[in-house]
mmCIF file of C-alpha atoms in Angstrom:
data_model
loop_
_atom_site.group_PDB
_atom_site.id
_atom_site.type_symbol
_atom_site.label_atom_id
_atom_site.label_comp_id
_atom_site.label_asym_id
_atom_site.label_seq_id
_atom_site.Cartn_x
_atom_site.Cartn_y
_atom_site.Cartn_z
ATOM 1 C CA MET G 7 111.811 75.401 44.107
ATOM 2 C CA TRP G 8 111.605 72.254 41.961
ATOM 3 C CA ARG G 9 110.484 70.235 45.006
ATOM 4 C CA LYS G 10 107.498 72.560 45.428
ATOM 5 C CA ILE G 11 106.577 72.284 41.740
ATOM 6 C CA LYS G 12 106.891 68.465 41.858
ATOM 7 C CA GLY G 13 104.737 68.395 45.014
ATOM 8 C CA ILE G 14 102.033 70.526 43.392
ATOM 9 C CA LEU G 15 102.076 68.348 40.249
ATOM 10 C CA ALA G 16 101.789 65.215 42.413
ATOM 11 C CA LEU G 17 98.762 66.683 44.212
ATOM 12 C CA VAL G 18 97.115 67.599 40.904
ATOM 13 C CA CYS G 19 97.695 64.064 39.571
ATOM 14 C CA MET G 20 96.309 62.493 42.759
ATOM 15 C CA PHE G 21 93.251 64.726 42.602
ATOM 16 C CA SER G 22 92.597 63.810 38.954
ATOM 17 C CA VAL G 23 92.975 60.070 39.705
ATOM 18 C CA VAL G 24 90.588 60.276 42.686
ATOM 19 C CA ASN G 25 88.158 62.385 40.646
ATOM 20 C CA ALA G 26 88.191 59.860 37.776
ATOM 21 C CA GLN G 27 87.280 56.840 39.948
ATOM 22 C CA GLU G 28 84.097 55.037 38.955
ATOM 23 C CA ASP G 29 81.495 53.216 41.051
ATOM 24 C CA SER G 30 82.393 49.916 39.328
ATOM 25 C CA LYS G 31 84.904 49.063 42.072
ATOM 26 C CA GLY G 32 82.595 50.187 44.835
ATOM 27 C CA LEU G 33 84.626 53.334 45.437
ATOM 28 C CA LYS G 34 82.767 56.586 45.860
ATOM 29 C CA ASN G 35 84.179 59.815 44.555
ATOM 30 C CA PRO G 36 84.592 62.078 47.602
ATOM 31 C CA PHE G 37 84.549 65.201 45.432
ATOM 32 C CA LYS G 38 81.216 64.483 43.743
ATOM 33 C CA ASN G 39 78.163 65.192 45.877
ATOM 34 C CA LYS G 40 74.863 64.367 44.188
ATOM 35 C CA ARG G 41 73.010 66.349 46.849
ATOM 36 C CA LEU G 42 74.376 69.502 45.272
ATOM 37 C CA ASP G 43 72.837 68.645 41.860
ATOM 38 C CA VAL G 44 69.270 69.876 41.451
ATOM 39 C CA SER G 45 66.897 69.395 38.529
ATOM 40 C CA VAL G 46 64.033 71.790 37.923
ATOM 41 C CA SER G 47 61.174 71.281 35.488
ATOM 42 C CA LYS G 48 59.013 74.286 34.590
ATOM 43 C CA SER G 49 56.136 74.716 32.175
ATOM 44 C CA GLY G 50 53.539 77.238 31.182
ATOM 45 C CA PRO G 51 52.037 79.294 28.388
ATOM 46 C CA TYR G 52 53.991 81.917 26.484
ATOM 47 C CA PHE G 53 52.863 85.100 24.789
ATOM 48 C CA GLY G 54 54.971 86.827 22.222
ATOM 49 C CA VAL G 55 55.402 89.121 19.315
ATOM 50 C CA GLN G 56 57.512 88.408 16.236
ATOM 51 C CA ARG G 57 58.802 91.147 14.002
ATOM 52 C CA GLY G 58 60.367 90.825 10.608
ATOM 53 C CA GLU G 59 58.838 92.104 7.428
ATOM 54 C CA TYR G 60 55.486 91.394 9.100
ATOM 55 C CA LEU G 61 54.227 91.788 12.674
ATOM 56 C CA ILE G 62 52.969 88.461 14.077
ATOM 57 C CA LEU G 63 51.426 87.606 17.454
ATOM 58 C CA GLU G 64 52.426 84.290 19.100
ATOM 59 C CA LEU G 65 50.790 82.037 21.688
ATOM 60 C CA GLY G 66 51.915 78.609 22.879
ATOM 61 C CA LEU G 67 53.241 76.296 25.589
ATOM 62 C CA GLU G 68 56.799 75.746 26.739
ATOM 63 C CA GLN G 69 58.426 73.077 28.920
ATOM 64 C CA GLN G 70 61.873 73.775 30.412
ATOM 65 C CA TRP G 71 64.314 71.429 32.136
ATOM 66 C CA LYS G 72 67.188 72.892 34.114
ATOM 67 C CA LYS G 73 70.057 70.890 35.590
ATOM 68 C CA ILE G 74 71.675 73.002 38.293
ATOM 69 C CA LYS G 75 75.135 72.067 39.481
ATOM 70 C CA LEU G 76 77.518 73.876 41.771
ATOM 71 C CA LYS G 77 79.462 75.475 38.898
ATOM 72 C CA THR G 78 77.082 75.358 35.932
ATOM 73 C CA ALA G 79 73.420 75.246 35.038
ATOM 74 C CA LYS G 80 72.203 73.803 31.743
ATOM 75 C CA THR G 81 68.686 74.558 30.499
ATOM 76 C CA GLN G 82 66.781 72.824 27.700
ATOM 77 C CA SER G 83 63.323 73.580 26.414
ATOM 78 C CA LEU G 84 60.630 72.304 24.057
ATOM 79 C CA SER G 85 57.855 74.562 22.845
ATOM 80 C CA THR G 86 54.835 74.389 20.599
ATOM 81 C CA GLY G 87 52.503 77.132 19.571
ATOM 82 C CA PHE G 88 50.737 79.046 16.877
ATOM 83 C CA ASN G 89 50.945 82.534 15.446
ATOM 84 C CA TYR G 90 48.712 84.684 13.328
ATOM 85 C CA ASN G 91 49.202 87.661 11.037
ATOM 86 C CA PHE G 92 45.854 89.506 11.174
ATOM 87 C CA LYS G 93 46.614 91.895 8.313
ATOM 88 C CA TYR G 94 47.445 89.207 5.729
ATOM 89 C CA ASN G 95 45.420 86.285 7.164
ATOM 90 C CA VAL G 96 48.429 83.967 7.648
ATOM 91 C CA LEU G 97 48.298 81.187 10.250
ATOM 92 C CA GLY G 98 51.420 79.430 11.489
ATOM 93 C CA TYR G 99 52.315 76.545 13.771
ATOM 94 C CA ASP G 100 55.737 76.216 15.391
ATOM 95 C CA ALA G 101 57.546 73.457 17.299
ATOM 96 C CA GLY G 102 60.904 74.402 18.730
ATOM 97 C CA TYR G 103 63.844 73.365 20.871
ATOM 98 C CA TRP G 104 66.552 75.483 22.478
ATOM 99 C CA THR G 105 69.363 74.953 24.950
ATOM 100 C CA LYS G 106 71.322 77.293 27.194
ATOM 101 C CA PRO G 107 74.635 75.609 28.070
ATOM 102 C CA SER G 108 75.611 77.929 30.951
ATOM 103 C CA ARG G 109 74.156 80.320 33.511
ATOM 104 C CA VAL G 110 74.995 83.415 31.508
ATOM 105 C CA GLY G 111 75.113 83.250 27.771
ATOM 106 C CA LEU G 112 73.149 82.757 24.603
ATOM 107 C CA THR G 113 70.479 80.199 23.810
ATOM 108 C CA TYR G 114 70.808 78.061 20.689
ATOM 109 C CA GLY G 115 68.049 76.111 18.998
ATOM 110 C CA ALA G 116 65.846 75.359 16.026
ATOM 111 C CA THR G 117 62.178 75.680 15.131
ATOM 112 C CA LEU G 118 60.064 73.627 12.729
ATOM 113 C CA VAL G 119 57.357 75.751 11.091
ATOM 114 C CA PHE G 120 54.135 75.375 9.112
ATOM 115 C CA ARG G 121 52.595 78.454 7.464
ATOM 116 C CA THR G 122 49.361 78.786 5.501
ATOM 117 C CA ASN G 123 47.319 81.552 3.931
ATOM 118 C CA PHE G 124 44.474 79.014 3.529
ATOM 119 C CA ASP G 125 45.221 78.662 -0.195
ATOM 120 C CA GLU G 126 48.847 77.531 -0.075
ATOM 121 C CA THR G 127 51.076 76.073 2.621
ATOM 122 C CA ARG G 128 54.768 76.348 3.352
ATOM 123 C CA VAL G 129 56.876 74.288 5.743
ATOM 124 C CA GLY G 130 60.397 74.802 6.903
ATOM 125 C CA MET G 131 62.811 75.294 9.748
ATOM 126 C CA ALA G 132 64.686 78.113 11.417
ATOM 127 C CA PRO G 133 67.931 78.043 13.384
ATOM 128 C CA VAL G 134 67.601 80.520 16.261
ATOM 129 C CA VAL G 135 69.938 82.311 18.642
ATOM 130 C CA GLY G 136 68.655 84.210 21.639
ATOM 131 C CA TYR G 137 69.058 85.536 25.131
ATOM 132 C CA LYS G 138 66.890 84.551 28.089
ATOM 133 C CA LEU G 139 66.450 86.658 31.201
ATOM 134 C CA TYR G 140 63.831 85.745 33.816
ATOM 135 C CA GLY G 141 60.597 85.031 31.929
ATOM 136 C CA PHE G 142 61.612 86.933 28.786
ATOM 137 C CA HIS G 143 63.271 85.255 25.823
ATOM 138 C CA LEU G 144 64.552 87.311 22.885
ATOM 139 C CA GLN G 145 65.365 85.237 19.784
ATOM 140 C CA THR G 146 66.435 85.917 16.238
ATOM 141 C CA GLY G 147 66.640 83.581 13.271
ATOM 142 C CA TYR G 148 65.948 82.938 9.620
ATOM 143 C CA TYR G 149 63.137 80.759 8.202
ATOM 144 C CA PHE G 150 64.120 78.385 5.413
ATOM 145 C CA LEU G 151 60.731 77.698 3.764
ATOM 146 C CA THR G 152 59.534 75.605 0.841
ATOM 147 C CA PRO G 153 58.784 77.640 -2.301
ATOM 148 C CA ALA G 154 55.271 78.882 -3.091
ATOM 149 C CA SER G 155 53.788 80.551 -6.159
ATOM 150 C CA ASN G 156 51.500 83.204 -4.586
ATOM 151 C CA PHE G 157 52.294 83.048 -0.868
ATOM 152 C CA ASP G 158 55.071 85.253 0.409
ATOM 153 C CA GLU G 159 53.412 87.153 3.311
ATOM 154 C CA THR G 160 55.503 85.492 6.000
ATOM 155 C CA ASN G 161 58.696 86.494 7.754
ATOM 156 C CA ARG G 162 62.079 85.186 6.648
ATOM 157 C CA PHE G 163 64.523 86.998 8.911
ATOM 158 C CA PHE G 164 62.878 87.700 12.273
ATOM 159 C CA ILE G 165 63.284 88.731 15.874
ATOM 160 C CA SER G 166 60.819 87.593 18.523
ATOM 161 C CA LEU G 167 60.215 88.420 22.156
ATOM 162 C CA ARG G 168 58.339 85.905 24.285
ATOM 163 C CA PHE G 169 57.257 85.936 27.890
ATOM 164 C CA ILE G 170 56.524 82.630 29.632
ATOM 165 C CA LEU G 171 54.158 82.440 32.577
ATOM 166 C CA ILE G 172 55.417 79.573 34.751
ATOM 167 C CA ASN G 173 52.397 77.824 36.241
ATOM 168 C CA ASP G 174 53.947 74.429 37.054
ATOM 169 C CA ARG G 175 57.328 73.899 38.724
ATOM 170 C CA ASP G 176 58.819 70.640 40.002
ATOM 171 C CA THR G 177 62.159 70.454 41.835
ATOM 172 C CA ASP G 178 63.830 67.129 42.653
ATOM 173 C CA PHE G 179 66.074 68.659 45.351
ATOM 174 C CA TRP G 180 63.576 67.958 48.143
ATOM 175 C CA LYS G 181 62.956 64.407 46.906
ATOM 176 C CA LYS G 182 66.697 63.686 47.143
ATOM 177 C CA ARG G 183 66.881 65.201 50.630
ATOM 178 C CA ARG G 184 64.112 62.877 51.866
ATOM 179 C CA GLY G 185 65.683 59.840 50.196
ATOM 180 C CA LYS G 186 63.005 59.489 47.483
ATOM 181 C CA LYS G 187 63.687 59.088 43.789
#
C-alpha cells in the first residue's frame, strides 16, 4: 500500500519538475503546447439602457481581448461612450474597463464618468460587477461623484444592460498554424 502511495507521489513530483522547466536551458516543456492557446480580439459599437433613479440611454464602442486556453479563458475589455437623459437634459461620458477571469462567472471592473447638465459638471468613478452572456452584458455599480450645488439628476446606484454588435474580429490561431507571428 505504501509503495503505491510513494510511487504516486514520485510521479506527481516528477510531473511538477518537468512542468516547471524553463526555456533558459533550451528544454521545452512537453506539457505546454502554445498551439492550443488562442487570442481573440473583438470590437464594435454597443447600445444600452441604464436604470437607477433615472432612465438613461447609452451608446459607445467596446474592444475585447480574450485569451483562450485549454482549461480557462480570460476576457478583458475597454469601452468608451456617452449617455443622455432626455427628460432632465443630462449628458454623460464614460470610459470603462472590465475583466472576466474565467469562462463562467462574473465580470469585475471600473468606469470613469463625466456628467453635465450644461450648467454644472460632475466627475467620478464607479466600481462595477456584471454578467456577460453572448453579446449582452448586465452590470451594476455605484457612482462616486464630486459634489454639486444644483445638479443631482444623475444616477448613483444603477443597473445597465448593454448589447455589443461585433463588427471586427481577429483571431491569432490561424497565424500560429501557418507559422506567422
